[in-house]
Amino acid sequence: MSQERDTQTVFMEATYRALCTHGYADLTMQDIADETDKSKAALHYHFDGKDDLFREFLAYLHEGFAEKIADHPDGSPVTKLVALVRRVLDPVDDESDQQFNTAFMEIKAQAPYRDGYREILRRFDADLRTEIADLVREAIDAGQYDEETAPEEVAEHVLTYIHGTWTRAAAIGADVVTMREHLIDDLLDMLVEDATVPVSAEPPDAPALAASGGDISDEDADDGTVAGDAGIEGAEDDADSGYDGDDGDEVTLE
Amino acid sequence: MSQERDTQTVFMEATYRALCTHGYADLTMQDIADETDKSKAALHYHFDGKDDLFREFLAYLHEGFAEKIADHPDGSPVTKLVALVRRVLDPVDDESDQQFNTAFMEIKAQAPYRDGYREILRRFDADLRTEIADLVREAIDAGQYDEETAPEEVAEHVLTYIHGTWTRAAAIGADVVTMREHLIDDLLDMLVEDATVPVSAEPPDAPALAASGGDISDEDADDGTVAGDAGIEGAEDDADSGYDGDDGDEVTLE
């Protein structure tokens, strides 16, 4: 990738790490610069303040999210749909991922106050809705769901439910897996009432879930935050990959 | 009410107004004091900082919320249930109410970082879930819902969906009425599949909704924020009622 693109990526990954550490509300440009070997002035050269940086960061997250939700396993449309729901409502064990999910909720809460945030967040919604509706449509074409099923309405319901799961997990630590499996076992079945293949008959894709079967307990209620709300868990692992430390394209402004 | 209780109420109502104006993240103790005829020092006498004040404020909101969700109209259990969903997902026209709902989402996003916030937010959830489950149980007893209906599961689903509606409304301006009527017309009917009285047959309690029938448009998509997320819309109207301006119980600390 180009030098410019490289530097941009370094700042995006630094923003991810800084968010995990500081949350959104208290985060400063200095905190982000501190996650790189660049100066705060260098950051200000690239971004016109925190709002500008976060518009870029949301677009970067959206790119990862769009790839993630389109990355289907092999199988029938219903298999893909259930896997998609499990992918966007994947409980995370890693502390920094939990911190990121919490920070992402802060960003959503700031959206009404910040220029341009809502527009990008709407793209997350639109893409996820389209992906769900397309899979429902494919399931109808494949004879898995009754042809009376309304793809757009199912997608809208599932989307709202997914948002509720994210919010309850982040705000009060409600258990993601319980809510997610309710969605898959009960709601999805009902939304496509005449499914010839009940969605709940699809095996979970995670071994741990297969073992627990339908008997999802509440034991990890306080740990059940969600992964991949924005789809870039693990970004910190390759934060500096491909970056050679050349600061030549930056100008100190202060 | 007592002088002490009086002062407490003045501060709670001032916090509500200050939140509407400033949002949560940027809100200072001074902003709240500025909404009263008291000093910031007086505020610090009563509260050990912003977190302490907001624990008190959340408890105050919860009190209003608990009253609001228990205040049922006359009618059958299903009438009460539909009215409850409409009450907690009531779109607001008033700008300050919209601002409050946005600020309340900020508070939820801060809950993981602040001692005691989650515990109080869980009470909102627990009370709403109990109220819904009780009404479903009454509907079963009254023969309105099939006896196979599972009250706790229905309540859990509806609760998650309500959170999703609040979040999508605040974060991206999704239309509350559309999401709410989907919940009432489609999901609630399905959750209690063998309802002898379809919930969608219940007339909406708002004249405007009765007029629009099932054809809810998306026209006000950007205005559809929710009222009563915390149940005290209109608190600002009687902010100073019963308060006589006596500062005698306060000590200046700085």
Coordinates of C-alpha atoms in Angstrom, one line a residue:
Chain A
M1 CA 0.0 0.0 0.0
S2 CA 1.0 3.6 -0.4
Q3 CA 2.8 5.6 2.2
E4 CA -0.3 7.8 2.7
R5 CA -2.6 4.8 3.0
D6 CA -0.1 3.3 5.4
T7 CA 0.0 6.3 7.7
Q8 CA -3.8 6.4 7.7
T9 CA -4.0 2.8 8.7
V10 CA -1.5 3.3 11.5
F11 CA -3.7 6.1 12.9
M12 CA -6.9 4.1 12.5
E13 CA -5.4 1.2 14.4
A14 CA -4.0 3.5 17.0
T15 CA -7.5 5.0 17.4
Y16 CA -8.9 1.5 18.0
R17 CA -6.3 0.8 20.7
A18 CA -6.8 4.2 22.3
L19 CA -10.6 3.8 22.4
C20 CA -10.2 0.5 24.2
T21 CA -8.0 2.1 26.8
H22 CA -9.8 5.5 27.3
G23 CA -13.3 5.1 26.0
Y24 CA -14.7 7.7 23.6
A25 CA -15.7 10.6 25.9
D26 CA -12.4 11.1 27.5
L27 CA -10.3 10.3 24.4
T28 CA -7.9 13.1 23.3
M29 CA -5.8 13.4 20.1
Q30 CA -2.8 13.1 22.3
D31 CA -4.0 9.7 23.6
I32 CA -4.2 8.5 19.9
A33 CA -0.8 10.0 19.0
D34 CA 0.6 8.2 22.1
E35 CA -0.4 4.9 20.5
T36 CA 1.9 5.6 17.6
D37 CA 5.5 6.8 17.1
K38 CA 4.1 10.0 15.7
S39 CA 3.4 13.3 17.3
K40 CA 0.0 14.9 18.1
A41 CA 0.9 17.5 15.5
A42 CA 1.3 14.8 12.9
L43 CA -2.2 13.6 13.8
H44 CA -3.5 17.1 13.4
Y45 CA -1.9 17.3 10.0
H46 CA -4.0 14.4 8.9
F47 CA -7.2 15.1 10.7
D48 CA -9.1 18.3 11.4
G49 CA -9.8 17.4 15.0
K50 CA -11.4 14.6 16.9
D51 CA -14.7 14.6 15.0
D52 CA -12.9 14.5 11.6
L53 CA -10.7 11.7 12.8
F54 CA -13.8 9.7 14.0
R55 CA -15.7 10.2 10.8
E56 CA -12.6 8.6 9.1
F57 CA -12.5 5.9 11.8
L58 CA -16.2 5.0 11.4
A59 CA -15.7 4.7 7.7
Y60 CA -12.7 2.4 8.4
L61 CA -14.8 0.3 10.8
H62 CA -17.6 0.2 8.2
E63 CA -15.3 -1.2 5.6
G64 CA -14.3 -4.1 8.0
F65 CA -18.0 -4.6 9.0
A66 CA -19.1 -4.8 5.3
E67 CA -16.5 -7.4 4.6
K68 CA -17.3 -9.4 7.7
I69 CA -21.1 -9.6 7.1
A70 CA -20.6 -10.6 3.5
D71 CA -18.2 -13.4 4.4
H72 CA -20.6 -16.4 4.4
P73 CA -19.7 -20.0 5.2
D74 CA -20.6 -22.7 2.7
G75 CA -24.1 -24.0 3.1
S76 CA -27.8 -23.2 2.5
P77 CA -29.2 -19.7 2.7
V78 CA -30.6 -20.5 6.2
T79 CA -27.2 -21.8 7.4
K80 CA -25.7 -18.5 6.1
L81 CA -28.3 -16.4 7.8
V82 CA -27.9 -18.1 11.2
A83 CA -24.1 -17.8 10.9
L84 CA -24.5 -14.1 10.1
V85 CA -26.5 -13.5 13.2
R86 CA -24.0 -15.5 15.3
R87 CA -21.1 -13.5 13.7
V88 CA -22.5 -10.1 14.5
L89 CA -23.6 -11.2 18.0
D90 CA -20.4 -13.1 18.9
P91 CA -19.6 -12.8 22.6
V92 CA -16.0 -11.8 23.2
D93 CA -13.7 -13.0 26.0
D94 CA -11.0 -10.6 25.2
E95 CA -11.1 -7.6 27.5
S96 CA -10.0 -5.1 24.9
D97 CA -12.8 -6.2 22.6
Q98 CA -15.3 -5.7 25.3
Q99 CA -13.9 -2.3 25.9
F100 CA -14.1 -1.6 22.2
N101 CA -17.8 -2.6 22.1
T102 CA -18.6 -0.3 25.0
A103 CA -16.7 2.6 23.3
F104 CA -18.6 1.9 20.1
M105 CA -21.9 2.4 22.0
E106 CA -20.5 5.7 23.2
I107 CA -19.9 6.7 19.6
K108 CA -23.4 5.8 18.7
A109 CA -24.7 7.9 21.6
Q110 CA -22.6 10.8 20.3
A111 CA -23.9 10.5 16.7
P112 CA -26.7 13.0 17.1
Y113 CA -24.2 15.7 18.3
R114 CA -21.5 15.1 15.6
D115 CA -21.6 16.0 12.0
G116 CA -21.4 13.0 9.7
Y117 CA -21.5 10.2 12.3
R118 CA -25.1 9.3 11.7
E119 CA -24.6 9.0 7.9
I120 CA -21.9 6.5 8.4
L121 CA -23.7 4.5 11.1
R122 CA -26.7 4.3 8.8
R123 CA -24.5 2.5 6.3
F124 CA -23.8 -0.2 8.9
D125 CA -27.6 -0.6 9.3
A126 CA -28.3 -0.5 5.6
D127 CA -25.7 -3.1 4.7
L128 CA -26.7 -5.5 7.5
R129 CA -30.4 -5.1 6.5
T130 CA -29.6 -5.8 2.9
E131 CA -27.5 -8.8 3.7
I132 CA -30.3 -10.3 5.9
A133 CA -33.0 -9.6 3.4
D134 CA -30.9 -11.1 0.5
L135 CA -30.4 -14.3 2.5
V136 CA -34.1 -14.6 3.4
R137 CA -34.9 -14.1 -0.3
E138 CA -32.4 -16.8 -1.2
A139 CA -34.0 -19.1 1.4
I140 CA -37.4 -18.5 -0.2
D141 CA -36.0 -19.2 -3.6
A142 CA -34.4 -22.4 -2.3
G143 CA -37.7 -23.5 -0.8
Q144 CA -36.4 -23.3 2.8
Y145 CA -38.8 -20.5 3.7
D146 CA -42.4 -20.1 2.6
E147 CA -42.8 -17.7 -0.3
E148 CA -45.2 -15.6 1.8
T149 CA -42.2 -14.6 4.0
A150 CA -41.4 -10.9 3.6
P151 CA -37.6 -10.5 3.4
E152 CA -37.5 -6.7 4.1
E153 CA -39.7 -7.0 7.2
V154 CA -37.8 -10.0 8.6
A155 CA -34.6 -8.0 8.0
E156 CA -35.9 -5.0 9.8
H157 CA -37.0 -7.0 12.8
V158 CA -33.8 -8.8 13.1
L159 CA -31.8 -5.6 12.8
T160 CA -33.8 -3.9 15.6
Y161 CA -33.3 -7.0 17.8
I162 CA -29.6 -7.1 17.1
H163 CA -29.3 -3.4 18.2
G164 CA -31.2 -4.3 21.3
T165 CA -28.8 -7.1 22.1
W166 CA -25.8 -4.9 21.6
T167 CA -27.3 -2.2 23.8
R168 CA -28.3 -4.4 26.7
A169 CA -25.0 -6.2 26.6
A170 CA -23.0 -3.0 26.7
A171 CA -25.2 -1.0 29.1
I172 CA -26.1 -3.6 31.7
G173 CA -24.0 -6.6 30.8
A174 CA -27.0 -8.7 29.7
D175 CA -25.9 -12.1 28.2
V176 CA -25.4 -11.9 24.4
V177 CA -25.6 -15.6 23.8
T178 CA -28.9 -16.0 25.5
M179 CA -30.4 -13.1 23.6
R180 CA -28.9 -14.3 20.3
E181 CA -30.1 -17.9 20.6
H182 CA -33.6 -16.6 21.5
L183 CA -33.5 -14.7 18.3
I184 CA -32.3 -17.7 16.3
D185 CA -34.5 -20.3 18.0
D186 CA -37.7 -18.4 18.5
L187 CA -38.0 -15.2 16.6
L188 CA -36.4 -16.2 13.3
D189 CA -38.5 -19.3 13.2
M190 CA -41.6 -17.3 13.8
L191 CA -40.8 -14.5 11.4
V192 CA -40.5 -17.1 8.6
E193 CA -43.4 -19.1 10.1
D194 CA -43.7 -21.8 7.5
A195 CA -40.0 -22.6 7.3
T196 CA -39.6 -26.1 5.8
V197 CA -36.2 -26.1 7.6
P198 CA -36.6 -24.7 11.1
V199 CA -33.7 -22.3 11.6
S200 CA -33.2 -23.7 15.1
A201 CA -32.3 -27.1 13.5
E202 CA -29.2 -25.6 12.1
P203 CA -26.2 -26.5 14.2
P204 CA -24.4 -23.7 15.9
D205 CA -21.0 -23.0 14.3
A206 CA -19.1 -22.7 17.5
P207 CA -18.2 -26.0 19.3
A208 CA -18.9 -24.5 22.7
L209 CA -22.5 -23.7 21.6
A210 CA -23.0 -27.1 20.1
A211 CA -22.0 -28.6 23.4
S212 CA -24.5 -26.5 25.4
G213 CA -27.3 -27.2 22.9
G214 CA -30.4 -25.2 23.6
D215 CA -29.7 -24.9 27.2
I216 CA -28.0 -21.6 27.3
S217 CA -27.3 -20.6 30.8
D218 CA -27.1 -17.1 32.3
E219 CA -23.8 -17.9 34.1
D220 CA -21.7 -15.5 32.1
A221 CA -24.3 -12.7 32.2
D222 CA -21.8 -10.1 33.2
D223 CA -19.2 -11.1 30.5
G224 CA -21.5 -11.4 27.6
T225 CA -20.5 -8.3 25.6
V226 CA -20.5 -8.5 21.9
A227 CA -17.7 -8.9 19.4
G228 CA -17.6 -7.4 16.0
D229 CA -20.2 -4.7 16.6
A230 CA -17.9 -3.0 14.1
G231 CA -16.1 -6.0 12.9
I232 CA -12.5 -5.3 13.5
E233 CA -11.7 -7.3 16.6
G234 CA -8.0 -8.3 16.5
A235 CA -7.1 -5.1 14.6
E236 CA -4.5 -4.4 17.4
D237 CA -2.7 -7.6 16.5
D238 CA -1.3 -6.3 13.3
A239 CA -1.3 -2.6 14.1
D240 CA 2.1 -1.9 12.8
S241 CA 2.3 -4.4 10.0
G242 CA 3.7 -2.9 6.8
Y243 CA 4.6 0.3 8.4
D244 CA 8.2 1.4 8.1
G245 CA 8.3 4.4 10.5
D246 CA 9.0 7.0 7.9
D247 CA 7.6 10.3 9.0
G248 CA 8.7 12.2 5.9
D249 CA 5.2 13.1 4.8
E250 CA 4.2 14.9 7.9
V251 CA 4.5 18.5 8.9
T252 CA 4.6 19.7 12.4
L253 CA 1.9 22.3 12.9
E254 CA 2.5 23.5 16.4
Chain B
M1 CA -42.2 17.6 51.2
S2 CA -39.3 18.3 53.5
Q3 CA -36.7 21.0 52.8
E4 CA -34.0 18.4 52.1
R5 CA -36.3 16.5 49.7
D6 CA -37.2 19.8 48.1
T7 CA -33.6 20.7 47.4
Q8 CA -32.9 17.3 46.1
T9 CA -35.8 17.6 43.6
V10 CA -34.6 21.0 42.5
F11 CA -31.2 19.5 41.7
M12 CA -32.7 16.5 39.9
E13 CA -34.9 18.7 37.7
A14 CA -31.9 21.0 37.1
T15 CA -29.9 18.0 36.0
Y16 CA -32.7 17.0 33.5
R17 CA -32.6 20.5 32.0
A18 CA -28.8 20.7 31.9
L19 CA -28.7 17.2 30.2
C20 CA -31.0 18.4 27.5
T21 CA -28.9 21.4 26.8
H22 CA -25.3 20.0 27.1
G23 CA -25.6 16.2 26.7
Y24 CA -24.0 13.9 29.3
A25 CA -20.3 13.9 28.1
D26 CA -19.7 17.6 28.3
L27 CA -21.9 18.3 31.3
T28 CA -20.3 19.9 34.3
M29 CA -21.5 20.4 37.9
Q30 CA -21.4 24.2 37.1
D31 CA -23.8 23.6 34.2
I32 CA -26.3 22.0 36.6
A33 CA -25.8 24.7 39.3
D34 CA -26.5 27.2 36.5
E35 CA -30.0 25.7 36.1
T36 CA -30.8 26.6 39.7
D37 CA -30.4 29.6 41.9
K38 CA -27.8 27.7 44.0
S39 CA -24.1 27.7 43.7
K40 CA -21.8 24.9 42.4
A41 CA -20.6 24.6 46.0
A42 CA -24.1 23.9 47.1
L43 CA -24.3 21.2 44.6
H44 CA -21.0 19.7 45.8
Y45 CA -22.4 19.8 49.3
H46 CA -25.2 17.5 48.3
F47 CA -23.3 15.3 45.8
D48 CA -19.8 13.8 45.9
G49 CA -19.1 14.7 42.2
K50 CA -20.8 14.0 38.9
D51 CA -20.9 10.2 39.2
D52 CA -22.6 10.5 42.6
L53 CA -25.1 13.0 41.3
F54 CA -25.9 10.8 38.4
R55 CA -26.4 7.7 40.5
E56 CA -29.0 9.8 42.4
F57 CA -30.4 11.1 39.1
L58 CA -30.8 7.6 37.6
A59 CA -32.6 6.5 40.8
Y60 CA -34.9 9.5 40.4
L61 CA -35.6 8.6 36.8
H62 CA -36.2 5.0 37.7
E63 CA -38.8 6.1 40.2
G64 CA -40.7 8.0 37.5
F65 CA -40.2 5.1 35.0
A66 CA -41.6 2.6 37.5
E67 CA -44.7 4.7 38.1
K68 CA -45.2 5.3 34.3
I69 CA -45.0 1.6 33.3
A70 CA -47.4 0.6 36.1
D71 CA -50.0 3.2 35.1
H72 CA -52.3 1.1 32.9
P73 CA -55.5 2.3 31.2
D74 CA -58.8 0.5 31.7
G75 CA -59.2 -2.5 29.5
S76 CA -58.2 -6.1 28.9
P77 CA -54.7 -7.4 29.7
V78 CA -53.8 -7.2 26.0
T79 CA -55.1 -3.6 25.8
K80 CA -52.8 -2.8 28.7
L81 CA -49.8 -4.6 27.1
V82 CA -50.2 -2.7 23.8
A83 CA -50.6 0.6 25.7
L84 CA -47.5 -0.2 27.7
V85 CA -45.4 -0.7 24.5
R86 CA -46.8 2.5 23.0
R87 CA -46.1 4.4 26.2
V88 CA -42.4 3.4 26.4
L89 CA -42.0 3.9 22.7
D90 CA -43.8 7.1 22.4
P91 CA -42.3 9.4 19.7
V92 CA -41.6 12.9 21.0
D93 CA -42.1 16.1 19.1
D94 CA -40.6 18.3 21.8
E95 CA -36.9 19.1 21.1
S96 CA -35.8 19.0 24.7
D97 CA -37.4 15.5 25.1
Q98 CA -35.4 14.3 22.1
Q99 CA -32.3 15.8 23.5
F100 CA -33.0 14.0 26.8
N101 CA -33.4 10.7 25.1
T102 CA -30.1 11.1 23.3
A103 CA -28.4 12.1 26.6
F104 CA -30.0 9.0 28.3
M105 CA -28.3 6.8 25.6
E106 CA -25.0 8.5 26.5
I107 CA -25.6 7.6 30.1
K108 CA -26.2 4.0 29.2
A109 CA -23.0 4.0 27.2
Q110 CA -21.1 5.3 30.2
A111 CA -22.6 2.7 32.6
P112 CA -19.7 0.2 32.2
Y113 CA -17.3 2.9 33.3
R114 CA -19.2 4.3 36.3
D115 CA -19.8 2.7 39.6
G116 CA -23.4 1.9 40.4
Y117 CA -24.9 3.0 37.0
R118 CA -25.4 -0.5 35.8
E119 CA -27.2 -1.6 38.9
I120 CA -29.8 1.1 38.6
L121 CA -30.2 0.6 34.8
R122 CA -30.8 -3.1 35.5
R123 CA -33.8 -2.0 37.6
F124 CA -35.4 -0.3 34.6
D125 CA -35.0 -3.6 32.7
A126 CA -36.2 -5.8 35.5
D127 CA -39.3 -3.7 36.2
L128 CA -40.3 -3.5 32.5
R129 CA -39.7 -7.2 32.0
T130 CA -41.9 -8.0 35.1
E131 CA -44.6 -5.7 34.0
I132 CA -44.7 -7.2 30.5
A133 CA -44.6 -10.8 31.8
D134 CA -47.4 -10.0 34.3
L135 CA -49.6 -8.7 31.6
V136 CA -49.0 -11.7 29.3
R137 CA -49.8 -13.9 32.3
E138 CA -53.0 -12.0 32.9
A139 CA -53.9 -12.3 29.2
I140 CA -53.4 -16.1 29.4
D141 CA -55.6 -16.2 32.5
A142 CA -58.2 -14.1 30.7
G143 CA -58.2 -16.5 27.8
Q144 CA -56.8 -13.8 25.4
Y145 CA -53.5 -15.7 24.9
D146 CA -53.0 -19.4 24.5
E147 CA -51.9 -21.1 27.7
E148 CA -48.8 -22.4 26.0
T149 CA -47.5 -18.8 25.7
A150 CA -44.4 -18.3 27.8
P151 CA -44.7 -15.0 29.7
E152 CA -41.0 -14.6 30.6
E153 CA -39.8 -15.3 27.1
V154 CA -42.2 -13.0 25.5
A155 CA -41.1 -10.3 28.0
E156 CA -37.5 -10.9 27.3
H157 CA -38.0 -10.6 23.5
V158 CA -40.1 -7.5 23.8
L159 CA -37.5 -5.9 26.2
T160 CA -34.7 -6.5 23.7
Y161 CA -36.7 -5.2 20.8
I162 CA -37.6 -2.0 22.8
H163 CA -33.9 -1.4 23.5
G164 CA -33.2 -1.9 19.8
T165 CA -35.8 0.7 19.0
W166 CA -34.5 3.2 21.5
T167 CA -30.9 2.7 20.2
R168 CA -31.7 3.0 16.5
A169 CA -33.9 6.0 17.1
A170 CA -31.2 7.9 19.1
A171 CA -28.2 6.8 17.1
I172 CA -29.4 7.0 13.5
G173 CA -32.8 8.7 13.8
A174 CA -34.7 5.5 12.8
D175 CA -38.5 6.0 13.0
V176 CA -39.9 4.9 16.4
V177 CA -43.5 4.5 15.3
T178 CA -42.6 2.2 12.4
M179 CA -40.5 0.0 14.7
R180 CA -43.0 0.1 17.5
E181 CA -46.0 -0.8 15.3
H182 CA -44.0 -3.7 13.7
L183 CA -43.5 -5.0 17.3
I184 CA -47.2 -4.7 18.1
D185 CA -48.6 -5.9 14.8
D186 CA -46.1 -8.6 13.9
L187 CA -43.9 -9.8 16.7
L188 CA -46.3 -9.6 19.6
D189 CA -48.9 -11.5 17.6
M190 CA -46.3 -14.2 16.7
L191 CA -44.9 -14.4 20.2
V192 CA -48.3 -15.3 21.5
E193 CA -49.1 -17.2 18.4
D194 CA -52.5 -18.5 19.3
A195 CA -53.9 -15.3 20.6
T196 CA -57.7 -15.4 20.5
V197 CA -57.6 -11.6 20.4
P198 CA -54.9 -10.6 17.9
V199 CA -52.9 -7.8 19.5
S200 CA -53.0 -5.9 16.3
A201 CA -56.8 -5.7 16.5
E202 CA -56.5 -3.4 19.5
P203 CA -57.0 0.2 18.4
P204 CA -54.0 2.5 18.9
D205 CA -54.5 4.9 21.8
A206 CA -53.3 7.9 19.8
P207 CA -55.8 9.5 17.3
A208 CA -53.0 10.2 14.8
L209 CA -52.1 6.5 14.7
A210 CA -55.7 5.4 14.4
A211 CA -55.9 7.6 11.3
S212 CA -52.8 6.2 9.8
G213 CA -53.8 2.7 10.4
G214 CA -51.3 0.0 9.4
D215 CA -49.8 2.3 6.8
I216 CA -47.0 3.8 8.9
S217 CA -44.8 5.9 6.6
D218 CA -41.2 6.7 6.9
E219 CA -41.7 10.4 6.4
D220 CA -40.6 11.4 9.9
A221 CA -37.6 9.1 10.0
D222 CA -35.3 11.7 11.3
D223 CA -37.6 13.0 14.0
G224 CA -38.7 9.7 15.5
T225 CA -36.9 9.8 18.7
V226 CA -38.5 8.2 21.8
A227 CA -40.2 9.7 24.7
G228 CA -40.2 8.2 28.2
D229 CA -37.1 6.2 27.8
A230 CA -36.8 7.2 31.4
G231 CA -40.3 8.3 31.9
I232 CA -40.0 11.9 33.0
E233 CA -40.8 14.0 30.0
G234 CA -42.3 17.2 31.1
A235 CA -40.3 17.3 34.3
E236 CA -38.9 20.7 33.2
D237 CA -42.4 22.1 33.3
D238 CA -42.7 22.0 37.1
A239 CA -39.1 22.3 37.8
D240 CA -39.4 24.9 40.6
S241 CA -42.8 23.9 42.0
G242 CA -42.9 23.8 45.7
Y243 CA -39.4 25.3 46.1
D244 CA -39.1 28.4 48.2
G245 CA -35.5 29.3 47.5
D246 CA -34.2 28.9 51.1
D247 CA -30.5 28.0 51.0
G248 CA -30.2 27.6 54.7
D249 CA -29.3 24.0 54.7
E250 CA -26.3 24.4 52.5
V251 CA -22.7 25.0 53.2
T252 CA -20.2 26.5 50.9
L253 CA -17.2 24.2 50.5
E254 CA -14.9 26.2 48.3

